[in-house]
Coordinates of C-alpha atoms and ligand atoms in Angstrom, one line a residue:
X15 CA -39.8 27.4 29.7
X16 CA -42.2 25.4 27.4
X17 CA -45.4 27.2 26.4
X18 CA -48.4 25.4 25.6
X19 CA -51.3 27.5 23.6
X20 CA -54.4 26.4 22.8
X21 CA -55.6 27.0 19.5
X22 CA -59.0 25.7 19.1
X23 CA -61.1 23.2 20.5
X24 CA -64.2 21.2 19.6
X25 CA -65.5 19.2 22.0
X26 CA -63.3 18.1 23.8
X27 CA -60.7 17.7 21.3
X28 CA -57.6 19.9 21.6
X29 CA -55.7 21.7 19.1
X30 CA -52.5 23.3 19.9
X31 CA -48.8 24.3 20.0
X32 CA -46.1 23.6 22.7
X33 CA -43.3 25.6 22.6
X34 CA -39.8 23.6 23.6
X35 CA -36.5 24.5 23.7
X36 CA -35.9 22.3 20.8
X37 CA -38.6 23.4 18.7
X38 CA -42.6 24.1 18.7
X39 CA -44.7 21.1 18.3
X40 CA -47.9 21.2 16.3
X41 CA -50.7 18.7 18.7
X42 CA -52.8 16.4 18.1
X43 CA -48.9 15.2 17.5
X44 CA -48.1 11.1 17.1
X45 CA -44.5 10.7 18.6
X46 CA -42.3 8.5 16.4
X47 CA -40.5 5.4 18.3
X48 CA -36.7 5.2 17.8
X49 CA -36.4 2.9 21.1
X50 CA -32.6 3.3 21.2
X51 CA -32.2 6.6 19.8
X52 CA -33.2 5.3 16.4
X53 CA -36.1 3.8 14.6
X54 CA -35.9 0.1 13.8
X55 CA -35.7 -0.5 10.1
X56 CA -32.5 2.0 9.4
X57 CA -34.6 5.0 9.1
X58 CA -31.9 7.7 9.4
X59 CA -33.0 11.6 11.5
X60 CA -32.5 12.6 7.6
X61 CA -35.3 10.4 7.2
X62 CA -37.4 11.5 10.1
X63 CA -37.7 14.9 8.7
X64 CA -38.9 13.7 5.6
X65 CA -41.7 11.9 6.8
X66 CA -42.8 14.5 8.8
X67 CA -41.7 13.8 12.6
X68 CA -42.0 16.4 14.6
X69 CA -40.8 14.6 18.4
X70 CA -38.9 11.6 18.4
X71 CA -39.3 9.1 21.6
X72 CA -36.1 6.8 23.1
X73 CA -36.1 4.6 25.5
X74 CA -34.1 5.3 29.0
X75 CA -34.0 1.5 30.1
X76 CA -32.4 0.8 26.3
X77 CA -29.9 3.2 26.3
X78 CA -29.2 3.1 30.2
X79 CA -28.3 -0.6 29.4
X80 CA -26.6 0.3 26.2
X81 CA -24.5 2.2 25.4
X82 CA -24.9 3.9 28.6
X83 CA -26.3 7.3 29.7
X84 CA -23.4 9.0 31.1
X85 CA -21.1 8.2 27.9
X86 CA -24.0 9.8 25.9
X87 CA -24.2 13.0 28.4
X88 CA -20.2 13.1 27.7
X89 CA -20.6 12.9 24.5
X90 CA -23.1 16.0 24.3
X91 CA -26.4 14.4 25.2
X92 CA -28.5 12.5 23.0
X93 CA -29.8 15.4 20.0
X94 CA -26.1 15.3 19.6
X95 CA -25.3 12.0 19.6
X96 CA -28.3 11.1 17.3
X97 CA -28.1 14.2 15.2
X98 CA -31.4 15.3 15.8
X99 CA -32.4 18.9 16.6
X100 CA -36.1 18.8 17.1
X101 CA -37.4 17.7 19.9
X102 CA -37.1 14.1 22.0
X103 CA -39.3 12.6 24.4
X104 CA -38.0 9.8 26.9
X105 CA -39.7 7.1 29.0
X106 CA -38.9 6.4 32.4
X107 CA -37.6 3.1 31.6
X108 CA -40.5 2.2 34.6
X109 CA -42.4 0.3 32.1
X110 CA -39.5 -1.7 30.5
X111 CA -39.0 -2.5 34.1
X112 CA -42.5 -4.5 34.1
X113 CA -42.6 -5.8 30.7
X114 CA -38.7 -6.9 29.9
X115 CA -36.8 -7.6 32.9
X116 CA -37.1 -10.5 35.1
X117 CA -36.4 -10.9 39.0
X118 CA -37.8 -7.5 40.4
X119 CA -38.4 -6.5 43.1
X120 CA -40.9 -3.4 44.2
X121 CA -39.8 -1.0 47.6
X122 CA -40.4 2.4 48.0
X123 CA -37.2 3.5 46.9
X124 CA -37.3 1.8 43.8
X125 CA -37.2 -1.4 41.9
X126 CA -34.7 -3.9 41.8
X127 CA -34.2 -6.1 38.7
X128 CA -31.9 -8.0 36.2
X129 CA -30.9 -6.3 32.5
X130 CA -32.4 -8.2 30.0
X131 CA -29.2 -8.1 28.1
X132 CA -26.2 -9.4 30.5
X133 CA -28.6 -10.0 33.2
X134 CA -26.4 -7.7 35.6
X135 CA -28.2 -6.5 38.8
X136 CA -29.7 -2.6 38.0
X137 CA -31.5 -0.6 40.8
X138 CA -33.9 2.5 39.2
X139 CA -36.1 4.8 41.7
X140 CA -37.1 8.1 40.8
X141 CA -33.9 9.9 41.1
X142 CA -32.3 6.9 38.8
X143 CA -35.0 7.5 36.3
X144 CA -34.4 11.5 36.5
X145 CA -30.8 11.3 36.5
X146 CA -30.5 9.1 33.1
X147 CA -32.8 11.0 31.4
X148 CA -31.1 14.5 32.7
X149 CA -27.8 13.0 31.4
X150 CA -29.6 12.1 27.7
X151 CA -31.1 15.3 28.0
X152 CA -34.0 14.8 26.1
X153 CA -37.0 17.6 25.7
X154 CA -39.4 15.5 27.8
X155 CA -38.4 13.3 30.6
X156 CA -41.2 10.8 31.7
X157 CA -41.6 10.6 35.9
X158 CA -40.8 7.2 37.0
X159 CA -44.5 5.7 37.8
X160 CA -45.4 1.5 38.5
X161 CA -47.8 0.7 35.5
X162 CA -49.6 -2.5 37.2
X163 CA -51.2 -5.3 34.7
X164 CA -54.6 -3.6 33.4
X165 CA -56.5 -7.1 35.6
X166 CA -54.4 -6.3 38.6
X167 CA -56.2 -6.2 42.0
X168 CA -57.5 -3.0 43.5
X169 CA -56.0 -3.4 46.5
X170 CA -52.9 -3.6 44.8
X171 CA -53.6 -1.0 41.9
X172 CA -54.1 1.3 45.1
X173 CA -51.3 0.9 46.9
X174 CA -49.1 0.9 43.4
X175 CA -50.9 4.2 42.5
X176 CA -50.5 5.8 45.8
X177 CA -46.4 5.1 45.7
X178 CA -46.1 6.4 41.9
X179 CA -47.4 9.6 43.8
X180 CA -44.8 9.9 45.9
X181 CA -42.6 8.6 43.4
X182 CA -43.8 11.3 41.4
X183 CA -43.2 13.8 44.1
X184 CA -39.3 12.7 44.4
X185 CA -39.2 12.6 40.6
X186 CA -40.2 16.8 40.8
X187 CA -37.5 17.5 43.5
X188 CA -34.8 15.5 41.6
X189 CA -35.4 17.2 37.6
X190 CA -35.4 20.9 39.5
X191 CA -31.9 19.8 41.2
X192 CA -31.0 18.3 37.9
X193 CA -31.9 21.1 36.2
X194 CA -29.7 23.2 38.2
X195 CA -26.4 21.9 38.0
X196 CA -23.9 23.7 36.0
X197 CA -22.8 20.5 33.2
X198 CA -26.9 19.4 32.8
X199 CA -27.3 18.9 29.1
X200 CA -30.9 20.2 28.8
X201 CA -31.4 22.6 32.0
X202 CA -35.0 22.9 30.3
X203 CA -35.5 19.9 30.5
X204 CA -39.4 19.4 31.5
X205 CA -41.6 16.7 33.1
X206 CA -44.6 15.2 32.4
X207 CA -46.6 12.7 35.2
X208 CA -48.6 9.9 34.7
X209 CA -51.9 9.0 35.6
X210 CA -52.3 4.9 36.8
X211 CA -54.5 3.3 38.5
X212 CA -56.1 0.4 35.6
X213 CA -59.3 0.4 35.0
X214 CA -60.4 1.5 38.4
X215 CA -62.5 4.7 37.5
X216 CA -62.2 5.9 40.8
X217 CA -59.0 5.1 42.0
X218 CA -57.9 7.0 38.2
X219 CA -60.0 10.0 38.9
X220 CA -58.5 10.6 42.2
X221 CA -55.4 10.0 41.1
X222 CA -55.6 12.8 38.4
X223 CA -56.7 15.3 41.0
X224 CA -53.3 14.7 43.2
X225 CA -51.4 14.7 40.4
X226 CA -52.9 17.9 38.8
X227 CA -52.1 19.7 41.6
X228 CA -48.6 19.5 41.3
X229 CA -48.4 22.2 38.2
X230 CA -46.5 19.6 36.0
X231 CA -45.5 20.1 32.3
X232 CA -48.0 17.8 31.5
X233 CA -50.1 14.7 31.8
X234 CA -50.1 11.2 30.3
X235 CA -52.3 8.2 30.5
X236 CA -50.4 5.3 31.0
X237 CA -51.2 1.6 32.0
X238 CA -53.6 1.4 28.8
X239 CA -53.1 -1.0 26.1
X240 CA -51.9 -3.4 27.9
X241 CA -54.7 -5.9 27.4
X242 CA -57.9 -4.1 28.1
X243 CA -60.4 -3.7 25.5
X244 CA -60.6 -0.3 23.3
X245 CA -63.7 0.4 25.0
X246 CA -62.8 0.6 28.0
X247 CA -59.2 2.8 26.9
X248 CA -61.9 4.7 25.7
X249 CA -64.0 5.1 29.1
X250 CA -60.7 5.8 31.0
X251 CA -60.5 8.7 28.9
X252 CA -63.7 10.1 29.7
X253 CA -63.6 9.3 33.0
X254 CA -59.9 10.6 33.8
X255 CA -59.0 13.5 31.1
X256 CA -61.9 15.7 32.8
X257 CA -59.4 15.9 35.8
X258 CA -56.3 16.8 34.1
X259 CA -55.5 20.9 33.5
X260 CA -56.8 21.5 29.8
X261 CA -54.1 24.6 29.9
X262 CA -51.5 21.6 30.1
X263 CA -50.5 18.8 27.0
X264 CA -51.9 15.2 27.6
X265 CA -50.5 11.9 26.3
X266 CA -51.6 8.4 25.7
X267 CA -48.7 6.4 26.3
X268 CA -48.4 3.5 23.5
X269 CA -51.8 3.7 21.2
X270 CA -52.5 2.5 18.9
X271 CA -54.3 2.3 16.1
X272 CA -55.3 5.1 13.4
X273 CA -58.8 4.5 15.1
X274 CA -57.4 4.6 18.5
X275 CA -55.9 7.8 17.9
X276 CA -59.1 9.9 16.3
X277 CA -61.1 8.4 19.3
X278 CA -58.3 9.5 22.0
X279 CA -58.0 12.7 20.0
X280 CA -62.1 13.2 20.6
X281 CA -61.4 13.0 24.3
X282 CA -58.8 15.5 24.7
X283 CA -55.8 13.9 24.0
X284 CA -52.5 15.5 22.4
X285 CA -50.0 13.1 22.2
X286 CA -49.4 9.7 21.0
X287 CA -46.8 7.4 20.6
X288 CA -46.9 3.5 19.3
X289 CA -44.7 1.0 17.4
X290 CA -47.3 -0.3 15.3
X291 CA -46.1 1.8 12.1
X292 CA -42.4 0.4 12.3
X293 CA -43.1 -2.6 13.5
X294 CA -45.8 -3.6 10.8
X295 CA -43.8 -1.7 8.3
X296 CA -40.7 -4.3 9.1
X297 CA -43.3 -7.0 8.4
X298 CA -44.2 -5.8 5.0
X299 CA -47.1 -4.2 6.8
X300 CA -48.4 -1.1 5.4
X301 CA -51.1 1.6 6.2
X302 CA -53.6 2.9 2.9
X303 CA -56.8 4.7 3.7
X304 CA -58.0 1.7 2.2
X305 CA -56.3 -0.4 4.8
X306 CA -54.0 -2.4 5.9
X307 CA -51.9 -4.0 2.8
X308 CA -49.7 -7.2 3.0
X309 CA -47.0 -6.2 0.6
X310 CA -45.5 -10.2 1.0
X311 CA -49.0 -10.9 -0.7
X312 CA -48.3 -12.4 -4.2
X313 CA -50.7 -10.3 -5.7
X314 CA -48.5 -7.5 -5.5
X315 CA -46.1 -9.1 -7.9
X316 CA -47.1 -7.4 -10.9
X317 CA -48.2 -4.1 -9.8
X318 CA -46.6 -1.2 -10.5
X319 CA -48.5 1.2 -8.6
X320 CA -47.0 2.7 -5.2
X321 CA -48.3 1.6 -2.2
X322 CA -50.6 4.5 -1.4
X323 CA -52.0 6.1 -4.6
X324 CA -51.1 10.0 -4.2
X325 CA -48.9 9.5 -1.2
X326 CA -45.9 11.9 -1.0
X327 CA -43.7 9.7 1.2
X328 CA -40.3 8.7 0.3
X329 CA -41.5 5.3 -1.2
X330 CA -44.4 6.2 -3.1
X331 CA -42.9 9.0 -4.4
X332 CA -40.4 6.5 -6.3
X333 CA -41.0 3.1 -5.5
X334 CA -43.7 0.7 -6.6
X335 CA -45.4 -2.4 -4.8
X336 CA -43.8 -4.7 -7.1
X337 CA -40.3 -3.9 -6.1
X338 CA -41.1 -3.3 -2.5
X339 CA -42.6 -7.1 -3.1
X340 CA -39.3 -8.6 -4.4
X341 CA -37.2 -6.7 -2.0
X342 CA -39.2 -8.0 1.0
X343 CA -39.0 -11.2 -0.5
X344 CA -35.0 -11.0 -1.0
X345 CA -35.1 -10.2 2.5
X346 CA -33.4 -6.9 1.2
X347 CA -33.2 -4.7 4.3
X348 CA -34.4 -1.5 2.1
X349 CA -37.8 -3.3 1.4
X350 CA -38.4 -3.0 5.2
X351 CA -37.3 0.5 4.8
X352 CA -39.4 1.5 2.4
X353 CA -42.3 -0.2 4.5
X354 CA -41.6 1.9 7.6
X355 CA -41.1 5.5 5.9
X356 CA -44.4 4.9 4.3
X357 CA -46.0 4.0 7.5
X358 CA -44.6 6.8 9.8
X359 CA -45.8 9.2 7.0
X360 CA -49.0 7.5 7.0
X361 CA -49.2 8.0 11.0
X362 CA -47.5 11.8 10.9
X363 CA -49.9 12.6 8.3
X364 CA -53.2 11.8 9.9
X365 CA -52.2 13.6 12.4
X366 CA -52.0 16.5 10.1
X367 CA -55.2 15.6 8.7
X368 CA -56.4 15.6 12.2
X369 CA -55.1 19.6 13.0
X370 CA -56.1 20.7 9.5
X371 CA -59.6 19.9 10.5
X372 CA -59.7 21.4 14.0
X373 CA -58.0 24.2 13.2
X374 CA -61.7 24.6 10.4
X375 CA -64.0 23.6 13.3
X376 CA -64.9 20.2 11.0
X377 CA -63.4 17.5 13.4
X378 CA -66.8 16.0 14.3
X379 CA -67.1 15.3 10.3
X380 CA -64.0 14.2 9.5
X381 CA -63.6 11.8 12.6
X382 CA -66.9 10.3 11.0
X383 CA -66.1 10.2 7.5
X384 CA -62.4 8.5 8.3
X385 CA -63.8 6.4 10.8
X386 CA -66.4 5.2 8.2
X387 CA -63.9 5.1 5.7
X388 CA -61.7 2.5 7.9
X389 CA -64.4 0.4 8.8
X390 CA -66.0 0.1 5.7
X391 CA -62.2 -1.2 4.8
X392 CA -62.6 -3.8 8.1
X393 CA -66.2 -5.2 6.5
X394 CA -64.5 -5.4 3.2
X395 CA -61.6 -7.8 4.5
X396 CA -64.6 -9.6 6.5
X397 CA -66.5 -10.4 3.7
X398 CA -63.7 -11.5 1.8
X399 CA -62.9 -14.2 4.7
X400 CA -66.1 -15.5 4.8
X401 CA -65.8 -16.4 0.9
Ligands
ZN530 ZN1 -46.3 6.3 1.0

């Protein structure tokens, strides 16, 4: 059902549409984060569309744990519930296993653990995973994979990689079953697998291979940014993206930073997902090609001007730092708003920067001149600490 074309590449970057039932996404293509079926800082789907998202991502271990998958299937699936038509990527909830809960415990069915909410005993294996993400009916269901700490050992990164590919295996069978059924709320729903295996190149590599064979919808990269440096994200790109079908979308699950992104982008990558713009933005955080800005700062007091000069978000279209300022510091909740439209524009609209210049062969430049253009904005704050 989905369709993924390749437009133009350079390098190794990619630039290209994928067609969904829900829509065709435009890649290079940063995913925006509503974890439970809505991004933090009451950003409304309204909203989404104005800031230029093209997929939104939920979370299956949120919304299995509240308000429950099946009461969202009966109520239509989750584009209905969350009035959103365009298309929805969800995790496995395998990573929210590792990170949130507490008490688990690993077999080859599945894992075992507590819900971080009412601490009631929850069991999720592949056909878990596929069956709550079937009954949200999202666009793109994640397969149910371990993502072991980035400094794990490699006898354990082996044998962890080795089950995600069976896991991965059961996840197949269980989606084309799912799929199937007469009352499945997305019976196009597709399925992308993940490549593990830390920062073992080799035990990556191989990986990619076993999982390429198994004519997926496409590929992510998972088990990165979880506390290794950016250089070696970076060298697990080189090393592993190689392997994966270049006919097929790839995806770097949870990065990262506007640098992150044109580097991944270099190396093949197509889709991206991260909190950092809603998360910063509910911090007063905000993203300007001339960096990061602090709109708590008391500097901002006074000025008038919006928080990107030029910027044709939602908040800089009407709203200026001074009042953003004050209603951050009145803990208004639309001061955090404002922060997090900007910022998911910001992020939406480098990516468009990003396809605009693939799709003129000037990629190479423009990866140099905005990277430049960042750093320069890095030494800047630098030498202002030193003084
Ligand atoms: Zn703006």
């Amino acid at each position: 059902m989905a369709k993924y074309t390749l437009l133009k590449t350079e390098g190794r970057a990619k630039r290209a549409t994928f067609e969904t039932v829900h829509g065709v996404v435009q890649t290079p293509c940063f995913m925006n984060v509503g974890t439970v079926g809505v991004i933090k800082g009451a950003v409304s789907t309204e909203d989404l569309k104005e800031v230029g998202c093209q997929v939104e991502l939920s979370n299956t271990y949120h919304l299995h744990v509240r308000t429950g998958d099946q009461i969202i299937k009966e109520l239509g699936g989750l584009h209905k519930f969350m009035v959103w038509d365009r298309p929805i990527l969800t995790d496995s909830g395998g990573f929210q296993v590792y990170s949130l809960a507490d008490i688990r415990k690993i077999k080859e069915e599945g894992v075992t653990f507590r819900s971080h909410i009412d601490g009631h005993k929850i069991f999720m294996g592949p056909e878990e995973s596929m069956t709550i993400q079937s009954n949200l009916g999202s666009t793109i269901a994640m397969a149910f994979d371990e993502c072991p700490p980035a400094l794990a050992e490699r006898s354990y990164v082996q044998n962890s990689v080795e089950r995600t590919t069976r896991w991965l295996a059961r996840c197949k069978d269980k989606m084309a079953q799912l799929n199937s059924l007469p009352d499945t709320v997305n019976k196009h729903q597709l399925l992308f697998g993940i490549n593990q295996g830390a920062v073992y190149d080799d035990i990556r590599i191989e990986h990619a291979k076993r999982i390429s064979e198994m004519d997926l919808d496409g590929y992510a990269v998972g088990g990165l940014a979880v506390g290794e440096t950016h250089e070696q994200m970076y060298h697990v790109l080189d090393q592993v993206v190689p392997y994966l079908p270049q006919a097929k979308p790839t995806y770097l699950m949870g990065v990262g930073t506007p640098q992150n992104i044109i580097e991944a982008v270099n190396r093949g990558i197509d889709f991206f997902d991260c909190v950092y713009p809603s998360r910063n933005g509910r911090h007063g955080h905000v993203y300007t090609n001339q960096g990061k800005r602090n709109l708590f700062n008391k500097r901002y007091e006074k000025d008038m001007r919006p928080i990107e000069e030029g910027c044709q978000c939602p908040a800089c279209r009407t709203y200026s730092r001074a009042y953003i300022h004050h209603l951050l510091k009145a803990k208004e909740m639309l001061g955090m708003r404002l922060c997090v439209l900007h910022n998911l524009y910001f992020y939406n609209h480098l990516m468009e920067q990003i396809r605009g210049a693939l799709d003129q062969g000037r990629f190479a430049d423009f990866k140099k001149e905005k990277l430049d253009e960042l750093q320069m904005v890095s030494r800047e704050k630098e030498e202002k600490a030193k003084k």
